[in-house]
Tab-separated table of C-alpha atoms in Angstrom:
chain	number	residue	atom	x	y	z
A	18	UNK	CA	-3.320	-79.791	48.895
A	19	UNK	CA	-0.928	-78.088	46.468
A	20	UNK	CA	2.739	-79.012	46.768
A	21	UNK	CA	4.793	-76.263	48.399
A	22	UNK	CA	7.995	-77.527	46.791
A	23	UNK	CA	7.218	-75.620	43.579
A	24	UNK	CA	7.945	-71.902	43.545
A	25	UNK	CA	5.186	-70.105	41.681
A	26	UNK	CA	4.300	-66.663	40.433
A	27	UNK	CA	1.085	-65.541	42.123
A	28	UNK	CA	-1.516	-63.600	40.155
A	29	UNK	CA	-4.424	-61.942	41.954
A	30	UNK	CA	-7.401	-59.913	40.782
A	31	UNK	CA	-10.390	-58.703	42.754
A	32	UNK	CA	-13.127	-60.005	40.476
A	33	UNK	CA	-13.333	-63.420	38.797
A	34	UNK	CA	-14.098	-61.643	35.500
A	35	UNK	CA	-10.645	-60.056	35.629
A	36	UNK	CA	-9.108	-63.547	35.400
A	37	UNK	CA	-11.133	-64.886	32.455
A	38	UNK	CA	-8.440	-64.213	29.834
A	39	UNK	CA	-5.788	-65.748	32.087
A	40	UNK	CA	-7.833	-68.934	32.499
A	41	UNK	CA	-7.805	-69.376	28.723
A	42	UNK	CA	-3.993	-69.521	28.502
A	43	UNK	CA	-2.900	-71.245	31.737
A	44	UNK	CA	-2.331	-74.967	31.099
A	45	UNK	CA	-2.474	-77.947	33.478
A	46	UNK	CA	-4.949	-76.208	35.791
A	47	UNK	CA	-5.825	-77.661	39.182
A	48	UNK	CA	-8.238	-75.839	41.491
A	49	UNK	CA	-8.021	-75.700	45.284
A	50	UNK	CA	-11.054	-74.211	47.087
A	51	UNK	CA	-10.259	-72.518	50.410
A	52	UNK	CA	-13.316	-71.711	52.498
A	53	UNK	CA	-16.209	-69.837	50.944
A	54	UNK	CA	-14.203	-66.899	49.590
A	55	UNK	CA	-11.312	-68.308	47.580
A	56	UNK	CA	-10.431	-70.835	44.918
A	57	UNK	CA	-6.738	-70.974	44.048
A	58	UNK	CA	-5.776	-72.444	40.697
A	59	UNK	CA	-2.296	-73.733	39.888
A	60	UNK	CA	-0.941	-74.324	36.408
A	61	UNK	CA	1.625	-73.135	33.889
A	62	UNK	CA	1.792	-69.880	31.951
A	63	UNK	CA	4.404	-69.893	29.186
A	64	UNK	CA	6.082	-72.845	30.954
A	65	UNK	CA	6.274	-70.958	34.265
A	66	UNK	CA	4.464	-72.344	37.335
A	67	UNK	CA	1.698	-69.996	38.496
A	68	UNK	CA	-1.107	-69.804	41.012
A	69	UNK	CA	-4.018	-67.429	40.508
A	70	UNK	CA	-7.209	-66.448	42.309
A	71	UNK	CA	-9.902	-63.828	42.634
A	72	UNK	CA	-9.210	-62.104	45.953
A	73	UNK	CA	-12.588	-60.370	46.178
A	74	UNK	CA	-12.915	-56.649	46.921
A	75	UNK	CA	-10.897	-54.994	49.678
A	76	UNK	CA	-7.456	-55.006	51.242
A	77	UNK	CA	-8.354	-57.589	53.904
A	78	UNK	CA	-9.364	-60.151	51.278
A	79	UNK	CA	-6.324	-59.272	49.148
A	80	UNK	CA	-3.994	-59.686	52.138
A	81	UNK	CA	-5.562	-63.015	53.065
A	82	UNK	CA	-5.335	-64.300	49.485
A	83	UNK	CA	-1.703	-63.178	49.172
A	84	UNK	CA	-0.782	-64.815	52.476
A	85	UNK	CA	-2.421	-68.075	51.375
A	86	UNK	CA	-0.619	-67.950	48.023
A	87	UNK	CA	2.716	-67.590	49.772
A	88	UNK	CA	2.098	-70.043	52.620
A	89	UNK	CA	0.261	-72.817	50.792
A	90	UNK	CA	1.175	-72.460	47.138
A	91	UNK	CA	4.799	-71.289	47.212
A	92	UNK	CA	4.256	-67.890	45.578
A	93	UNK	CA	7.609	-66.125	45.467
A	94	UNK	CA	6.190	-63.034	43.726
A	95	UNK	CA	2.639	-61.727	43.445
A	96	UNK	CA	1.178	-59.600	40.678
A	97	UNK	CA	-2.148	-57.882	41.310
A	98	UNK	CA	-4.150	-56.952	38.238
A	99	UNK	CA	-7.494	-55.274	37.811
A	100	UNK	CA	-9.511	-52.121	37.424
A	101	UNK	CA	-8.667	-48.831	39.136
A	102	UNK	CA	-10.049	-45.308	38.930
A	103	UNK	CA	-7.827	-42.734	37.251
A	104	UNK	CA	-6.993	-39.604	39.216
A	105	UNK	CA	-5.162	-37.558	36.590
A	106	UNK	CA	-6.410	-35.254	33.878
A	107	UNK	CA	-6.264	-36.856	30.443
A	108	UNK	CA	-6.355	-40.478	31.566
A	109	UNK	CA	-8.493	-42.770	29.412
A	110	UNK	CA	-10.380	-46.001	30.041
A	111	UNK	CA	-7.934	-48.761	29.184
A	112	UNK	CA	-4.779	-46.920	30.246
A	113	UNK	CA	-2.433	-49.152	32.213
A	114	UNK	CA	-0.930	-47.958	35.487
A	115	UNK	CA	1.906	-50.034	36.924
A	116	UNK	CA	2.235	-49.522	40.659
A	117	UNK	CA	5.737	-48.280	41.409
A	118	UNK	CA	4.625	-47.407	44.937
A	119	UNK	CA	1.386	-47.978	46.841
A	120	UNK	CA	-0.105	-46.035	49.739
A	121	UNK	CA	-3.173	-46.694	51.897
A	122	UNK	CA	-5.097	-43.440	51.529
A	123	UNK	CA	-7.386	-44.300	54.471
A	124	UNK	CA	-4.581	-44.791	57.002
A	125	UNK	CA	-4.877	-41.550	58.920
A	126	UNK	CA	-3.060	-41.364	62.245
A	127	UNK	CA	-2.174	-37.675	61.914
A	128	UNK	CA	-3.859	-36.843	65.239
A	129	UNK	CA	-1.742	-39.432	67.085
A	130	UNK	CA	1.379	-38.153	68.845
A	131	UNK	CA	4.270	-40.313	69.977
A	132	UNK	CA	4.701	-39.689	73.728
A	133	UNK	CA	8.458	-40.175	73.330
A	134	UNK	CA	8.691	-37.781	70.356
A	135	UNK	CA	5.849	-35.231	70.355
A	136	UNK	CA	7.585	-33.205	67.627
A	137	UNK	CA	7.181	-36.000	65.053
A	138	UNK	CA	4.040	-35.555	62.942
A	139	UNK	CA	2.621	-38.587	61.168
A	140	UNK	CA	1.507	-38.140	57.554
A	141	UNK	CA	-1.604	-39.346	55.769
A	142	UNK	CA	-0.970	-42.943	54.720
A	143	UNK	CA	1.799	-43.525	57.268
A	144	UNK	CA	1.704	-46.516	59.597
A	145	UNK	CA	2.678	-45.513	63.140
A	146	UNK	CA	5.489	-47.251	65.026
A	147	UNK	CA	7.110	-48.562	61.818
A	148	UNK	CA	6.842	-45.220	59.982
A	149	UNK	CA	5.993	-46.827	56.646
A	150	UNK	CA	4.009	-44.757	54.229
A	151	UNK	CA	4.839	-45.893	50.713
A	152	UNK	CA	5.292	-49.527	49.756
A	153	UNK	CA	7.738	-49.977	46.901
A	154	UNK	CA	7.312	-52.504	44.101
A	155	UNK	CA	10.052	-55.059	43.598
A	156	UNK	CA	12.479	-53.317	41.194
A	157	UNK	CA	13.022	-56.383	38.989
A	158	UNK	CA	9.264	-57.048	38.635
A	159	UNK	CA	8.635	-53.365	37.946
A	160	UNK	CA	11.267	-53.405	35.196
A	161	UNK	CA	9.721	-56.524	33.627
A	162	UNK	CA	6.242	-54.990	33.714
A	163	UNK	CA	7.381	-51.781	32.071
A	164	UNK	CA	9.341	-53.643	29.370
A	165	UNK	CA	6.498	-56.036	28.508
A	166	UNK	CA	5.115	-55.679	25.000
A	167	UNK	CA	1.744	-53.934	24.803
A	168	UNK	CA	-0.794	-53.551	22.010
A	169	UNK	CA	-0.324	-50.494	19.821
A	170	UNK	CA	-2.003	-47.408	21.219
A	171	UNK	CA	-2.049	-48.640	24.821
A	172	UNK	CA	-0.653	-46.082	27.257
A	173	UNK	CA	1.429	-47.410	30.154
A	174	UNK	CA	2.639	-45.298	33.071
A	175	UNK	CA	4.289	-46.156	36.373
A	176	UNK	CA	3.794	-44.311	39.609
A	177	UNK	CA	1.938	-44.011	42.871
A	178	UNK	CA	-1.235	-46.065	43.383
A	179	UNK	CA	-3.603	-45.198	46.250
A	180	UNK	CA	-5.456	-48.084	47.878
A	181	UNK	CA	-8.410	-47.912	50.237
A	182	UNK	CA	-11.787	-49.417	51.030
A	183	UNK	CA	-14.078	-46.793	49.538
A	184	UNK	CA	-15.785	-47.269	46.176
A	185	UNK	CA	-15.076	-43.938	44.501
A	186	UNK	CA	-17.235	-42.422	41.788
A	187	UNK	CA	-15.997	-39.416	39.808
A	188	UNK	CA	-17.528	-36.824	42.146
A	189	UNK	CA	-16.065	-38.506	45.242
A	190	UNK	CA	-12.580	-38.727	43.652
A	191	UNK	CA	-12.688	-35.060	42.664
A	192	UNK	CA	-13.887	-34.032	46.127
A	193	UNK	CA	-10.888	-35.740	47.733
A	194	UNK	CA	-8.225	-33.838	45.802
A	195	UNK	CA	-7.232	-31.245	48.430
A	196	UNK	CA	-7.710	-33.434	51.507
A	197	UNK	CA	-6.335	-36.767	50.250
A	198	UNK	CA	-4.719	-36.919	46.805
A	199	UNK	CA	-2.646	-33.739	47.100
A	200	UNK	CA	-1.201	-34.587	50.570
A	201	UNK	CA	-0.289	-38.058	49.272
A	202	UNK	CA	1.664	-36.689	46.314
A	203	UNK	CA	-1.059	-36.915	43.648
A	204	UNK	CA	-1.386	-40.658	42.901
A	205	UNK	CA	-2.121	-41.827	39.366
A	206	UNK	CA	-5.107	-43.955	40.374
A	207	UNK	CA	-7.122	-45.303	43.282
A	208	UNK	CA	-8.173	-48.906	43.837
A	209	UNK	CA	-9.427	-51.157	46.633
A	210	UNK	CA	-6.870	-53.958	46.979
């Protein structure tokens, strides 16, 4: 097993292909298979200890992979990287969106009423009982991401990312504008982890 005594930066992507470039630059790699779904790899990236893995598609896999990274591999921060579908006019393939906040666009408890407070109306994306709707990025990691050097011509924006379990083509994304994206505050992109 991997030693927990080392604090590492965790890096997750949904698809193994999204980690190919990372594999080329991480040194001292050691792989740790976990079940049939995951292989976690430890190593060093620019002299910093890291652990990375392909989480597979979906929030359940991503949550399981993140939990394993924290519990078994000492991840003290986790960065998720990968492909998302743009939701704004003018976005281009290759644009980078840094998640400042994330919302689960499928969490819909709007028809539920608290018996102790029937006047409170839950919103799309809001978790009942804890009243969480938007999950904020760590401010120091967000600052680092936005200050990182990028190739010339690459557009980087920060904002709201919508996550769910539906593979969205262009027509589906457009059809969800009034019922989903607008009530959520018009996210920059949608993804599945």
